[in-house]
CSV table of C-alpha atoms and ligand atoms in Angstrom, one decimal:
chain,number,residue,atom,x,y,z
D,1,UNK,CA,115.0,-72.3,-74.1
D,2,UNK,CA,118.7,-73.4,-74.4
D,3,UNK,CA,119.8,-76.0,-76.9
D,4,UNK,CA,122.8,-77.9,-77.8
D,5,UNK,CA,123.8,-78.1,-81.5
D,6,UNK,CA,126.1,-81.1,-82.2
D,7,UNK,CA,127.5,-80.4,-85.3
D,8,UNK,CA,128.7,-83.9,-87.1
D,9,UNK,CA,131.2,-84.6,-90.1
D,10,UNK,CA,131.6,-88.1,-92.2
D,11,UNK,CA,134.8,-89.9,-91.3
D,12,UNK,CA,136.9,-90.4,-88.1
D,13,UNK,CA,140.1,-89.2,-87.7
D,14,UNK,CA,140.8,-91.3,-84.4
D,15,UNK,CA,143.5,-92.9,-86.6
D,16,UNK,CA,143.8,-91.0,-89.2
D,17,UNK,CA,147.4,-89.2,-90.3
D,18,UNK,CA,147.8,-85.2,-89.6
D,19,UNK,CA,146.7,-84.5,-93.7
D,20,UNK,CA,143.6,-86.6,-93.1
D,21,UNK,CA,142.8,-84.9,-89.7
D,22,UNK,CA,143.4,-81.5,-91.1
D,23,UNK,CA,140.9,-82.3,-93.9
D,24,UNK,CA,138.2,-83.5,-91.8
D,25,UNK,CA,138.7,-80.7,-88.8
D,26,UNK,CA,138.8,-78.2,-91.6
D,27,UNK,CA,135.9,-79.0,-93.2
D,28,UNK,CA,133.6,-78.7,-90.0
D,29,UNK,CA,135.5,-76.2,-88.0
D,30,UNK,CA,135.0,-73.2,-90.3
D,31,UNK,CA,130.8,-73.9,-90.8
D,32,UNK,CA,130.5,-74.4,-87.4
D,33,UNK,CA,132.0,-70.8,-86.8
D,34,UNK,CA,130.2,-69.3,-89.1
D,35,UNK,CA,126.9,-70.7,-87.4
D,36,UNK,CA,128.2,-69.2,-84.0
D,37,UNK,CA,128.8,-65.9,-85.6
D,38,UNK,CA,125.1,-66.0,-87.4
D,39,UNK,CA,123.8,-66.5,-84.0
D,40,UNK,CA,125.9,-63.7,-82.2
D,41,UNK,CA,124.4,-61.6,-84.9
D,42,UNK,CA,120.9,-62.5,-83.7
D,43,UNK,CA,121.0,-62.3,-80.2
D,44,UNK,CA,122.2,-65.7,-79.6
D,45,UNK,CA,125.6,-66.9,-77.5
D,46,UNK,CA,127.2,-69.9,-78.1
D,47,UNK,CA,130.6,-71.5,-76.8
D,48,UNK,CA,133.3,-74.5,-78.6
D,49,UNK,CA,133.2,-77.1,-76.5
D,50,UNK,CA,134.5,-80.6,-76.3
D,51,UNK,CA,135.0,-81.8,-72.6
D,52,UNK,CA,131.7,-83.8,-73.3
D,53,UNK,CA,134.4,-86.0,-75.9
D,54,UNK,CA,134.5,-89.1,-73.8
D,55,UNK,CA,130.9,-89.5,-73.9
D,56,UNK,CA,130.8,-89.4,-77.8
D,57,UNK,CA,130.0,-93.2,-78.5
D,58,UNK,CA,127.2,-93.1,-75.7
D,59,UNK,CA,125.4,-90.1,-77.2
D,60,UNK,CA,126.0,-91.2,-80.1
D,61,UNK,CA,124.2,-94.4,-79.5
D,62,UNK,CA,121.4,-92.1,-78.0
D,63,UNK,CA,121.0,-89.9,-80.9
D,64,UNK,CA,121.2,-92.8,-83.4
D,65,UNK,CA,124.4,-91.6,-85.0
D,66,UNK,CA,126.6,-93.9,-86.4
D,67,UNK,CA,129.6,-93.4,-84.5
D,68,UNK,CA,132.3,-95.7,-86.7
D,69,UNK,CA,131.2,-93.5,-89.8
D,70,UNK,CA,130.4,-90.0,-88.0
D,71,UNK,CA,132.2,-87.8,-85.3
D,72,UNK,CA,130.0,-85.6,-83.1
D,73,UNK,CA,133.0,-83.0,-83.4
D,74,UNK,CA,131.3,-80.6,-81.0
D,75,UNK,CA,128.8,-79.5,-78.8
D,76,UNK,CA,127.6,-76.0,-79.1
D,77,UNK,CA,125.3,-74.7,-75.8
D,78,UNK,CA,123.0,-72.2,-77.9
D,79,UNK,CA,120.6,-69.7,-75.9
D,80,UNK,CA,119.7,-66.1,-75.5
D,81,UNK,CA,122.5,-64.1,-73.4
D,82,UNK,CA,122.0,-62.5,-70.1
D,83,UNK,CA,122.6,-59.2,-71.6
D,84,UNK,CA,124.7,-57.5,-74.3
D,85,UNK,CA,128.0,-56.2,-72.1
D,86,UNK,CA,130.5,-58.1,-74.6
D,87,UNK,CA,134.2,-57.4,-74.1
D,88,UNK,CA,137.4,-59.1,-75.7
D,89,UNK,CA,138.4,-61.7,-74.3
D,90,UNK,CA,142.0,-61.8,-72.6
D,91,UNK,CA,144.2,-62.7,-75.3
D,92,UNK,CA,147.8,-63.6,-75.3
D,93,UNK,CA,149.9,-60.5,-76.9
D,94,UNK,CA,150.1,-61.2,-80.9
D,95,UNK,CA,153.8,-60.9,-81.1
D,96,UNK,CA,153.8,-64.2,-79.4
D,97,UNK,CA,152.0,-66.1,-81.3
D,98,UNK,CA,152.6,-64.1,-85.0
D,99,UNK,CA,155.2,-65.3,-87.1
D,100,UNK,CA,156.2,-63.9,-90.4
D,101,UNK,CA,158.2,-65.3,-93.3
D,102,UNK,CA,159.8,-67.6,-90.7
D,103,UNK,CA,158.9,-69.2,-86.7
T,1,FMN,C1,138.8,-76.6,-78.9
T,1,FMN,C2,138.1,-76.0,-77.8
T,1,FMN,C3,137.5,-76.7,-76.8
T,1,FMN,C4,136.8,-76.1,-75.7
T,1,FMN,N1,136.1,-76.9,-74.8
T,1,FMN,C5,135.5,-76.3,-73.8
T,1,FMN,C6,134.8,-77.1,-72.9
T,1,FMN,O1,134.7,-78.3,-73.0
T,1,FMN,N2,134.2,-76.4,-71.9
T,1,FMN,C7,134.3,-75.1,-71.7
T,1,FMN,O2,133.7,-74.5,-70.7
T,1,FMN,N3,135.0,-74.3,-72.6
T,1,FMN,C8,135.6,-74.9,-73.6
T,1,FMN,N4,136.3,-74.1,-74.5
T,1,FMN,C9,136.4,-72.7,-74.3
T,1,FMN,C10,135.2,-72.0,-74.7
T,1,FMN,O3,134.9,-72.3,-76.1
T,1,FMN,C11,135.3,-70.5,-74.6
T,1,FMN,O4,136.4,-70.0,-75.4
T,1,FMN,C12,135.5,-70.1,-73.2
T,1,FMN,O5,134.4,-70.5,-72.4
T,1,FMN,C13,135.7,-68.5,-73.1
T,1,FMN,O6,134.6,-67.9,-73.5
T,1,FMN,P1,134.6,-66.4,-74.0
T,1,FMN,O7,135.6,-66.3,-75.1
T,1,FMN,O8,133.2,-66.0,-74.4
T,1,FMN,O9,135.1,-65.6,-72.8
T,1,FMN,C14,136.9,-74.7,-75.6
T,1,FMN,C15,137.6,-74.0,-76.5
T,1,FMN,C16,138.2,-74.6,-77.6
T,1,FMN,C17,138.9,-73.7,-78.6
């Protein structure tokens, strides 16, 4: 059966200043990721996504979360794949987006 994993952190960054957001984003961001990459290792796909954002204070209120305290950063569709055939995705050359020493 499919799932959705909403993975939550303490504090809101809606106003928060770039050091504060980077503090908070980076303290999710990475656990989530590893949690997509345990599941890739059992069979499982997953995908970032955040187009549900605008609903956050009205699932919040359904799942009893309390939204001035705690962001629903994500929402993570979780199920067994249709098949294996994995590829890399299309990426944008690295020598556009690498910088070194200097941008
Ligand atoms: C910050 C962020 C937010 C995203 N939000 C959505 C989303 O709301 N809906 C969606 O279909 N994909 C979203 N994506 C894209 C998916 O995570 C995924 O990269 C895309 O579906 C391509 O999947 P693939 O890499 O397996 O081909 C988001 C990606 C990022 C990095």
């Amino acid at each position: 059966m499919p799932a959705f994993v909403i993975p939550a952190v303490e504090g809101r960054t809606d106003r928060a200043s770039t050091t504060e957001q980077a503090g908070t984003w980076g303290s999710i961001l990475p656990a989530v990721w590893s949690f997509m990459l345990a599941a890739r290792e059992r069979g499982l796909g997953t995908v970032w996504t955040t187009a549900q954002g605008p609903l956050e204070r009205e699932l919040a209120g359904v799942l009893r979360v309390p939204y001035d305290k705690v962001m629903l950063a994500t929402f993570i569709p979780l199920a067994f794949t249709i098949g294996t055939d994995f590829r890399p995705a299309k990426r944008v050359p690295r020598e556009q987006v690498l910088h070194w020493d200097r941008w």
